Amino acid sequence: MASKRGALIVLEGVDRAGKTTQCNKLVQALIERGRPAEMMRFPDRSTTIGQLISAYLQKKSDLEDHTVHLLFSANRWELVPVMKKKLEQGITLVVDRYAFSGVAFTSAKPGFSLDWCMKPDEGLPKPDLVMFLQLNPAEAALRGQFGTERYETSAFQKAVHERFEQLMKDSSVNWKVIDASQNIEGVHNDIRTHSLNVFNEAQNTPLGELWR
Ligand code: ADP
Ligand code: FDM
């Protein structure tokens, strides 16, 4: 029996914008409304590729910049069969970072174009909705210090933010900008409303292919 597919919902945003907090709250809210939902995050550090990425982020290993970009992408592709299966089963996936982080972070490094960075992720399952949690650096700073992982510096995060702004100009992706400076419940209300709004369309249209 053909059942209605789940929606693919992605949260993106700068460090400490509240992505993880909000992914958890959205999954809980959807389940309470009788919609099966699960959270995923990228990188998924549990796989063999994810462990290479994790060691790189923790600065326990060094990897050449193109190589690590392709590993982040491979980490998404290796999860695609699982994602498709869950979506087909009617499970909505709420994803903490996706290809947009992949492109924003690598293209913030010298010598990387957006185009080059997007290529490996072309054709991934296309999110029905991508919410960008917008927060200025001063407010992010109030939520705690940067951690010790690679990329966690204000200069790099500023460059990443600029790349996200570029990516958000692409109207082929259903972007919504969320004011992440509100309190946790306020942000959640906005995210829940946008998410519930995409369900009908997601259930009646096949899953798309990203950047194709
Ligand atoms: P991210 O996954 O984007 O890095 P987190 O969800 O881990 O962000 O949140 C970072 C920190 O900020 C946590 O300590 C969290 O409790 C806090 N936080 C999250 N959302 C808010 C909010 N709307 N207002 C104030 N603090 C928040
Ligand atoms: N990151 C994340 C990338 O550089 N490329 C990617 O494709 C993805 C998904 O890895 F600095 C970066 C973004 C962030 C780090 O940190 C992952 P969290 O705390 O696990 O989200």
PDB file of C-alpha atoms and ligand atoms in Angstrom:
ATOM      1  CA  MET A   1       0.000   0.000   0.000  1.00  0.00           C
ATOM      2  CA  ALA A   2       1.402   3.391  -0.956  1.00  0.00           C
ATOM      3  CA  SER A   3       1.484   5.568   2.138  1.00  0.00           C
ATOM      4  CA  LYS A   4       2.220   9.281   2.237  1.00  0.00           C
ATOM      5  CA  ARG A   5       5.883  10.143   2.506  1.00  0.00           C
ATOM      6  CA  GLY A   6       7.423  12.045   5.384  1.00  0.00           C
ATOM      7  CA  ALA A   7       8.816  15.556   4.958  1.00  0.00           C
ATOM      8  CA  LEU A   8      12.528  16.365   4.833  1.00  0.00           C
ATOM      9  CA  ILE A   9      13.131  19.396   7.053  1.00  0.00           C
ATOM     10  CA  VAL A  10      16.591  20.929   7.569  1.00  0.00           C
ATOM     11  CA  LEU A  11      17.818  23.415  10.150  1.00  0.00           C
ATOM     12  CA  GLU A  12      20.891  25.459   9.330  1.00  0.00           C
ATOM     13  CA  GLY A  13      22.535  28.407  11.031  1.00  0.00           C
ATOM     14  CA  VAL A  14      25.666  29.674  12.697  1.00  0.00           C
ATOM     15  CA  ASP A  15      27.279  28.091  15.725  1.00  0.00           C
ATOM     16  CA  ARG A  16      25.048  28.347  18.866  1.00  0.00           C
ATOM     17  CA  ALA A  17      22.026  29.575  16.894  1.00  0.00           C
ATOM     18  CA  GLY A  18      19.984  26.834  18.588  1.00  0.00           C
ATOM     19  CA  LYS A  19      19.818  24.198  15.833  1.00  0.00           C
ATOM     20  CA  THR A  20      20.165  21.148  18.072  1.00  0.00           C
ATOM     21  CA  THR A  21      17.768  22.522  20.703  1.00  0.00           C
ATOM     22  CA  GLN A  22      15.174  23.270  18.036  1.00  0.00           C
ATOM     23  CA  CYS A  23      15.553  19.975  16.129  1.00  0.00           C
ATOM     24  CA  ASN A  24      14.785  18.083  19.330  1.00  0.00           C
ATOM     25  CA  LYS A  25      11.786  20.271  20.140  1.00  0.00           C
ATOM     26  CA  LEU A  26      10.389  19.974  16.617  1.00  0.00           C
ATOM     27  CA  VAL A  27      10.639  16.168  16.608  1.00  0.00           C
ATOM     28  CA  GLN A  28       8.848  16.059  19.959  1.00  0.00           C
ATOM     29  CA  ALA A  29       6.110  18.457  18.766  1.00  0.00           C
ATOM     30  CA  LEU A  30       5.514  16.461  15.572  1.00  0.00           C
ATOM     31  CA  ILE A  31       5.276  13.174  17.453  1.00  0.00           C
ATOM     32  CA  GLU A  32       2.795  14.744  19.902  1.00  0.00           C
ATOM     33  CA  ARG A  33       0.675  15.671  16.859  1.00  0.00           C
ATOM     34  CA  GLY A  34       0.676  12.089  15.624  1.00  0.00           C
ATOM     35  CA  ARG A  35       3.292  12.610  12.905  1.00  0.00           C
ATOM     36  CA  PRO A  36       6.166  10.124  13.122  1.00  0.00           C
ATOM     37  CA  ALA A  37       9.449  12.049  13.128  1.00  0.00           C
ATOM     38  CA  GLU A  38      13.129  11.421  13.753  1.00  0.00           C
ATOM     39  CA  MET A  39      16.175  13.627  14.077  1.00  0.00           C
ATOM     40  CA  MET A  40      19.365  13.212  12.067  1.00  0.00           C
ATOM     41  CA  ARG A  41      22.534  15.301  12.099  1.00  0.00           C
ATOM     42  CA  PHE A  42      25.418  15.884   9.736  1.00  0.00           C
ATOM     43  CA  PRO A  43      28.178  15.073  10.073  1.00  0.00           C
ATOM     44  CA  ASP A  44      26.979  11.705  11.370  1.00  0.00           C
ATOM     45  CA  ARG A  45      30.077  10.858  13.354  1.00  0.00           C
ATOM     46  CA  SER A  46      29.057   7.231  13.973  1.00  0.00           C
ATOM     47  CA  THR A  47      30.104   5.829  10.571  1.00  0.00           C
ATOM     48  CA  THR A  48      33.658   5.044   9.405  1.00  0.00           C
ATOM     49  CA  ILE A  49      33.655   8.198   7.267  1.00  0.00           C
ATOM     50  CA  GLY A  50      32.094  10.143  10.149  1.00  0.00           C
ATOM     51  CA  GLN A  51      34.929   9.092  12.437  1.00  0.00           C
ATOM     52  CA  LEU A  52      37.493  10.475   9.980  1.00  0.00           C
ATOM     53  CA  ILE A  53      35.555  13.751   9.926  1.00  0.00           C
ATOM     54  CA  SER A  54      35.245  13.829  13.699  1.00  0.00           C
ATOM     55  CA  ALA A  55      39.002  13.363  14.196  1.00  0.00           C
ATOM     56  CA  TYR A  56      39.583  16.194  11.697  1.00  0.00           C
ATOM     57  CA  LEU A  57      37.147  18.534  13.488  1.00  0.00           C
ATOM     58  CA  GLN A  58      38.765  17.744  16.831  1.00  0.00           C
ATOM     59  CA  LYS A  59      42.164  18.535  15.260  1.00  0.00           C
ATOM     60  CA  LYS A  60      43.370  15.012  16.007  1.00  0.00           C
ATOM     61  CA  SER A  61      44.152  14.644  12.308  1.00  0.00           C
ATOM     62  CA  ASP A  62      44.760  16.894   9.336  1.00  0.00           C
ATOM     63  CA  LEU A  63      43.089  16.367   5.980  1.00  0.00           C
ATOM     64  CA  GLU A  64      43.575  18.222   2.716  1.00  0.00           C
ATOM     65  CA  ASP A  65      40.689  20.713   2.206  1.00  0.00           C
ATOM     66  CA  HIS A  66      39.199  19.161  -0.973  1.00  0.00           C
ATOM     67  CA  THR A  67      39.448  15.733   0.598  1.00  0.00           C
ATOM     68  CA  VAL A  68      37.543  16.667   3.738  1.00  0.00           C
ATOM     69  CA  HIS A  69      34.870  18.425   1.668  1.00  0.00           C
ATOM     70  CA  LEU A  70      34.306  15.212  -0.276  1.00  0.00           C
ATOM     71  CA  LEU A  71      34.214  13.196   2.951  1.00  0.00           C
ATOM     72  CA  PHE A  72      31.457  15.449   4.387  1.00  0.00           C
ATOM     73  CA  SER A  73      29.505  14.896   1.162  1.00  0.00           C
ATOM     74  CA  ALA A  74      30.187  11.134   1.189  1.00  0.00           C
ATOM     75  CA  ASN A  75      28.887  11.054   4.765  1.00  0.00           C
ATOM     76  CA  ARG A  76      25.557  12.411   3.478  1.00  0.00           C
ATOM     77  CA  TRP A  77      25.441  10.066   0.472  1.00  0.00           C
ATOM     78  CA  GLU A  78      26.094   7.002   2.634  1.00  0.00           C
ATOM     79  CA  LEU A  79      22.976   7.862   4.666  1.00  0.00           C
ATOM     80  CA  VAL A  80      20.732   8.466   1.607  1.00  0.00           C
ATOM     81  CA  PRO A  81      19.338   4.900   1.415  1.00  0.00           C
ATOM     82  CA  VAL A  82      18.334   5.103   5.093  1.00  0.00           C
ATOM     83  CA  MET A  83      16.836   8.567   4.623  1.00  0.00           C
ATOM     84  CA  LYS A  84      14.799   7.511   1.586  1.00  0.00           C
ATOM     85  CA  LYS A  85      13.511   4.422   3.345  1.00  0.00           C
ATOM     86  CA  LYS A  86      12.368   6.380   6.380  1.00  0.00           C
ATOM     87  CA  LEU A  87      10.714   9.076   4.254  1.00  0.00           C
ATOM     88  CA  GLU A  88       8.896   6.413   2.225  1.00  0.00           C
ATOM     89  CA  GLN A  89       7.686   4.871   5.482  1.00  0.00           C
ATOM     90  CA  GLY A  90       6.044   8.201   6.301  1.00  0.00           C
ATOM     91  CA  ILE A  91       8.657   9.298   8.836  1.00  0.00           C
ATOM     92  CA  THR A  92       9.520  12.994   8.785  1.00  0.00           C
ATOM     93  CA  LEU A  93      13.241  13.697   9.115  1.00  0.00           C
ATOM     94  CA  VAL A  94      14.406  16.755  11.010  1.00  0.00           C
ATOM     95  CA  VAL A  95      18.043  17.281  10.054  1.00  0.00           C
ATOM     96  CA  ASP A  96      20.640  19.308  11.976  1.00  0.00           C
ATOM     97  CA  ARG A  97      22.900  20.699   9.160  1.00  0.00           C
ATOM     98  CA  TYR A  98      22.979  19.366   5.585  1.00  0.00           C
ATOM     99  CA  ALA A  99      24.677  20.168   2.258  1.00  0.00           C
ATOM    100  CA  PHE A 100      24.277  23.922   2.890  1.00  0.00           C
ATOM    101  CA  SER A 101      26.717  23.734   5.817  1.00  0.00           C
ATOM    102  CA  GLY A 102      28.942  21.656   3.571  1.00  0.00           C
ATOM    103  CA  VAL A 103      29.095  24.391   0.947  1.00  0.00           C
ATOM    104  CA  ALA A 104      29.165  27.350   3.365  1.00  0.00           C
ATOM    105  CA  PHE A 105      32.068  26.003   5.416  1.00  0.00           C
ATOM    106  CA  THR A 106      34.322  24.820   2.591  1.00  0.00           C
ATOM    107  CA  SER A 107      33.669  27.828   0.372  1.00  0.00           C
ATOM    108  CA  ALA A 108      34.687  30.088   3.285  1.00  0.00           C
ATOM    109  CA  LYS A 109      38.207  28.710   2.783  1.00  0.00           C
ATOM    110  CA  PRO A 110      40.460  30.475   0.247  1.00  0.00           C
ATOM    111  CA  GLY A 111      40.283  29.171  -3.313  1.00  0.00           C
ATOM    112  CA  PHE A 112      36.900  27.394  -3.166  1.00  0.00           C
ATOM    113  CA  SER A 113      33.969  28.513  -5.330  1.00  0.00           C
ATOM    114  CA  LEU A 114      30.344  27.881  -4.403  1.00  0.00           C
ATOM    115  CA  ASP A 115      29.918  25.973  -7.682  1.00  0.00           C
ATOM    116  CA  TRP A 116      32.756  23.568  -6.987  1.00  0.00           C
ATOM    117  CA  CYS A 117      31.536  22.999  -3.463  1.00  0.00           C
ATOM    118  CA  MET A 118      27.943  22.281  -4.553  1.00  0.00           C
ATOM    119  CA  LYS A 119      28.791  19.627  -7.163  1.00  0.00           C
ATOM    120  CA  PRO A 120      29.303  16.563  -4.923  1.00  0.00           C
ATOM    121  CA  ASP A 121      25.945  17.144  -3.196  1.00  0.00           C
ATOM    122  CA  GLU A 122      23.974  17.591  -6.444  1.00  0.00           C
ATOM    123  CA  GLY A 123      21.121  15.100  -6.515  1.00  0.00           C
ATOM    124  CA  LEU A 124      20.857  14.494  -2.751  1.00  0.00           C
ATOM    125  CA  PRO A 125      17.284  14.246  -1.435  1.00  0.00           C
ATOM    126  CA  LYS A 126      15.971  17.797  -1.651  1.00  0.00           C
ATOM    127  CA  PRO A 127      14.626  19.235   1.598  1.00  0.00           C
ATOM    128  CA  ASP A 128      10.977  20.317   1.540  1.00  0.00           C
ATOM    129  CA  LEU A 129      11.987  23.154   3.872  1.00  0.00           C
ATOM    130  CA  VAL A 130      15.297  24.665   5.021  1.00  0.00           C
ATOM    131  CA  MET A 131      15.115  26.995   8.001  1.00  0.00           C
ATOM    132  CA  PHE A 132      18.073  29.289   8.626  1.00  0.00           C
ATOM    133  CA  LEU A 133      18.375  30.294  12.274  1.00  0.00           C
ATOM    134  CA  GLN A 134      19.602  33.866  12.051  1.00  0.00           C
ATOM    135  CA  LEU A 135      21.596  35.163  15.021  1.00  0.00           C
ATOM    136  CA  ASN A 136      24.180  37.920  15.152  1.00  0.00           C
ATOM    137  CA  PRO A 137      27.635  37.124  16.552  1.00  0.00           C
ATOM    138  CA  ALA A 138      27.162  39.309  19.657  1.00  0.00           C
ATOM    139  CA  GLU A 139      24.065  37.369  20.664  1.00  0.00           C
ATOM    140  CA  ALA A 140      25.709  34.030  19.880  1.00  0.00           C
ATOM    141  CA  ALA A 141      28.573  35.075  22.183  1.00  0.00           C
ATOM    142  CA  LEU A 142      26.092  35.507  25.058  1.00  0.00           C
ATOM    143  CA  ARG A 143      25.246  31.805  24.713  1.00  0.00           C
ATOM    144  CA  GLY A 144      28.763  30.708  25.597  1.00  0.00           C
ATOM    145  CA  GLN A 145      32.287  30.625  24.320  1.00  0.00           C
ATOM    146  CA  PHE A 146      33.361  28.967  21.095  1.00  0.00           C
ATOM    147  CA  GLY A 147      34.350  25.352  21.572  1.00  0.00           C
ATOM    148  CA  THR A 148      37.777  24.043  20.664  1.00  0.00           C
ATOM    149  CA  GLU A 149      36.879  22.344  17.371  1.00  0.00           C
ATOM    150  CA  ARG A 150      38.161  23.435  13.995  1.00  0.00           C
ATOM    151  CA  TYR A 151      36.205  26.354  12.426  1.00  0.00           C
ATOM    152  CA  GLU A 152      35.143  27.710  15.837  1.00  0.00           C
ATOM    153  CA  THR A 153      36.559  31.230  15.457  1.00  0.00           C
ATOM    154  CA  SER A 154      34.655  34.448  14.902  1.00  0.00           C
ATOM    155  CA  ALA A 155      36.510  35.378  11.691  1.00  0.00           C
ATOM    156  CA  PHE A 156      35.762  32.026  10.055  1.00  0.00           C
ATOM    157  CA  GLN A 157      32.136  31.998  11.254  1.00  0.00           C
ATOM    158  CA  LYS A 158      31.674  35.462   9.706  1.00  0.00           C
ATOM    159  CA  ALA A 159      32.908  34.163   6.342  1.00  0.00           C
ATOM    160  CA  VAL A 160      30.610  31.135   6.678  1.00  0.00           C
ATOM    161  CA  HIS A 161      27.657  33.426   7.375  1.00  0.00           C
ATOM    162  CA  GLU A 162      28.367  35.380   4.188  1.00  0.00           C
ATOM    163  CA  ARG A 163      28.358  32.132   2.198  1.00  0.00           C
ATOM    164  CA  PHE A 164      25.020  31.139   3.720  1.00  0.00           C
ATOM    165  CA  GLU A 165      23.652  34.527   2.584  1.00  0.00           C
ATOM    166  CA  GLN A 166      24.758  33.672  -0.972  1.00  0.00           C
ATOM    167  CA  LEU A 167      23.143  30.234  -0.814  1.00  0.00           C
ATOM    168  CA  MET A 168      19.870  31.709   0.441  1.00  0.00           C
ATOM    169  CA  LYS A 169      19.506  33.655  -2.827  1.00  0.00           C
ATOM    170  CA  ASP A 170      18.783  30.349  -4.594  1.00  0.00           C
ATOM    171  CA  SER A 171      15.017  30.273  -5.050  1.00  0.00           C
ATOM    172  CA  SER A 172      15.031  26.594  -6.058  1.00  0.00           C
ATOM    173  CA  VAL A 173      15.380  25.843  -2.337  1.00  0.00           C
ATOM    174  CA  ASN A 174      12.500  26.558   0.076  1.00  0.00           C
ATOM    175  CA  TRP A 175      14.409  28.769   2.533  1.00  0.00           C
ATOM    176  CA  LYS A 176      12.798  30.392   5.565  1.00  0.00           C
ATOM    177  CA  VAL A 177      14.788  32.726   7.791  1.00  0.00           C
ATOM    178  CA  ILE A 178      13.967  32.370  11.482  1.00  0.00           C
ATOM    179  CA  ASP A 179      14.755  35.053  14.079  1.00  0.00           C
ATOM    180  CA  ALA A 180      16.857  32.921  16.428  1.00  0.00           C
ATOM    181  CA  SER A 181      17.290  35.772  18.941  1.00  0.00           C
ATOM    182  CA  GLN A 182      13.828  35.064  20.390  1.00  0.00           C
ATOM    183  CA  ASN A 183      13.489  32.835  23.435  1.00  0.00           C
ATOM    184  CA  ILE A 184      13.477  29.067  22.875  1.00  0.00           C
ATOM    185  CA  GLU A 185       9.659  28.824  22.778  1.00  0.00           C
ATOM    186  CA  GLY A 186       9.356  31.774  20.384  1.00  0.00           C
ATOM    187  CA  VAL A 187      11.812  30.221  17.932  1.00  0.00           C
ATOM    188  CA  HIS A 188      10.057  26.868  18.283  1.00  0.00           C
ATOM    189  CA  ASN A 189       6.641  28.387  17.476  1.00  0.00           C
ATOM    190  CA  ASP A 190       7.980  29.837  14.204  1.00  0.00           C
ATOM    191  CA  ILE A 191       9.718  26.587  13.264  1.00  0.00           C
ATOM    192  CA  ARG A 192       6.672  24.469  14.083  1.00  0.00           C
ATOM    193  CA  THR A 193       4.365  26.695  12.042  1.00  0.00           C
ATOM    194  CA  HIS A 194       6.605  26.586   8.954  1.00  0.00           C
ATOM    195  CA  SER A 195       7.028  22.824   9.342  1.00  0.00           C
ATOM    196  CA  LEU A 196       3.319  22.072   9.635  1.00  0.00           C
ATOM    197  CA  ASN A 197       2.736  24.252   6.558  1.00  0.00           C
ATOM    198  CA  VAL A 198       4.944  22.089   4.323  1.00  0.00           C
ATOM    199  CA  PHE A 199       3.304  18.782   5.161  1.00  0.00           C
ATOM    200  CA  ASN A 200       0.496  18.881   2.615  1.00  0.00           C
ATOM    201  CA  GLU A 201       2.788  19.755  -0.240  1.00  0.00           C
ATOM    202  CA  ALA A 202       5.419  17.224   0.821  1.00  0.00           C
ATOM    203  CA  GLN A 203       2.820  14.462   1.019  1.00  0.00           C
ATOM    204  CA  ASN A 204       1.499  15.190  -2.450  1.00  0.00           C
ATOM    205  CA  THR A 205       4.762  15.692  -4.339  1.00  0.00           C
ATOM    206  CA  PRO A 206       7.621  13.270  -4.900  1.00  0.00           C
ATOM    207  CA  LEU A 207      10.907  13.861  -3.142  1.00  0.00           C
ATOM    208  CA  GLY A 208      13.049  16.202  -5.261  1.00  0.00           C
ATOM    209  CA  GLU A 209      16.754  16.227  -6.101  1.00  0.00           C
ATOM    210  CA  LEU A 210      18.879  19.007  -4.619  1.00  0.00           C
ATOM    211  CA  TRP A 211      20.419  21.568  -7.026  1.00  0.00           C
ATOM    212  CA  ARG A 212      19.105  19.760 -10.135  1.00  0.00           C
TER     213      ARG A 212
HETATM  214  P1  ADP B   1      23.619  24.916  17.848  1.00  0.00           P
HETATM  215  O1  ADP B   1      23.189  23.471  17.671  1.00  0.00           O
HETATM  216  O2  ADP B   1      23.056  25.804  16.785  1.00  0.00           O
HETATM  217  O3  ADP B   1      25.094  25.106  18.005  1.00  0.00           O
HETATM  218  P2  ADP B   1      22.420  24.667  20.508  1.00  0.00           P
HETATM  219  O4  ADP B   1      21.014  24.215  20.319  1.00  0.00           O
HETATM  220  O5  ADP B   1      23.428  23.638  20.905  1.00  0.00           O
HETATM  221  O6  ADP B   1      22.942  25.448  19.211  1.00  0.00           O
HETATM  222  O7  ADP B   1      22.397  25.854  21.548  1.00  0.00           O
HETATM  223  C1  ADP B   1      23.605  26.510  21.971  1.00  0.00           C
HETATM  224  C2  ADP B   1      23.414  27.040  23.404  1.00  0.00           C
HETATM  225  O8  ADP B   1      22.468  28.098  23.402  1.00  0.00           O
HETATM  226  C3  ADP B   1      22.864  25.991  24.388  1.00  0.00           C
HETATM  227  O9  ADP B   1      23.426  26.238  25.653  1.00  0.00           O
HETATM  228  C4  ADP B   1      21.367  26.269  24.396  1.00  0.00           C
HETATM  229  O10 ADP B   1      20.757  25.884  25.612  1.00  0.00           O
HETATM  230  C5  ADP B   1      21.343  27.775  24.217  1.00  0.00           C
HETATM  231  N1  ADP B   1      20.145  28.241  23.478  1.00  0.00           N
HETATM  232  C6  ADP B   1      19.533  27.635  22.453  1.00  0.00           C
HETATM  233  N2  ADP B   1      18.494  28.370  22.000  1.00  0.00           N
HETATM  234  C7  ADP B   1      18.461  29.492  22.766  1.00  0.00           C
HETATM  235  C8  ADP B   1      17.613  30.659  22.788  1.00  0.00           C
HETATM  236  N3  ADP B   1      16.609  30.818  21.911  1.00  0.00           N
HETATM  237  N4  ADP B   1      17.882  31.608  23.703  1.00  0.00           N
HETATM  238  C9  ADP B   1      18.913  31.476  24.570  1.00  0.00           C
HETATM  239  N5  ADP B   1      19.743  30.406  24.613  1.00  0.00           N
HETATM  240  C10 ADP B   1      19.527  29.418  23.714  1.00  0.00           C
HETATM  241  N1  FDM B   2      30.590  21.096   8.654  1.00  0.00           N
HETATM  242  C1  FDM B   2      29.430  20.441   8.728  1.00  0.00           C
HETATM  243  C2  FDM B   2      31.314  21.184   7.466  1.00  0.00           C
HETATM  244  O1  FDM B   2      32.390  21.792   7.414  1.00  0.00           O
HETATM  245  N2  FDM B   2      30.830  20.564   6.356  1.00  0.00           N
HETATM  246  C3  FDM B   2      29.650  19.876   6.380  1.00  0.00           C
HETATM  247  O2  FDM B   2      29.238  19.308   5.349  1.00  0.00           O
HETATM  248  C4  FDM B   2      28.922  19.802   7.609  1.00  0.00           C
HETATM  249  C5  FDM B   2      27.630  19.053   7.671  1.00  0.00           C
HETATM  250  O3  FDM B   2      31.449  20.676  10.804  1.00  0.00           O
HETATM  251  F1  FDM B   2      31.826  23.363  12.159  1.00  0.00           F
HETATM  252  C6  FDM B   2      31.149  21.712   9.871  1.00  0.00           C
HETATM  253  C7  FDM B   2      30.246  22.654  10.592  1.00  0.00           C
HETATM  254  C8  FDM B   2      30.724  22.543  12.020  1.00  0.00           C
HETATM  255  C9  FDM B   2      31.183  21.110  12.134  1.00  0.00           C
HETATM  256  O4  FDM B   2      29.870  20.648  14.026  1.00  0.00           O
HETATM  257  C10 FDM B   2      30.151  20.199  12.767  1.00  0.00           C
HETATM  258  P1  FDM B   2      28.565  20.139  14.850  1.00  0.00           P
HETATM  259  O5  FDM B   2      28.804  20.800  16.176  1.00  0.00           O
HETATM  260  O6  FDM B   2      28.671  18.648  14.901  1.00  0.00           O
HETATM  261  O7  FDM B   2      27.357  20.651  14.138  1.00  0.00           O
END
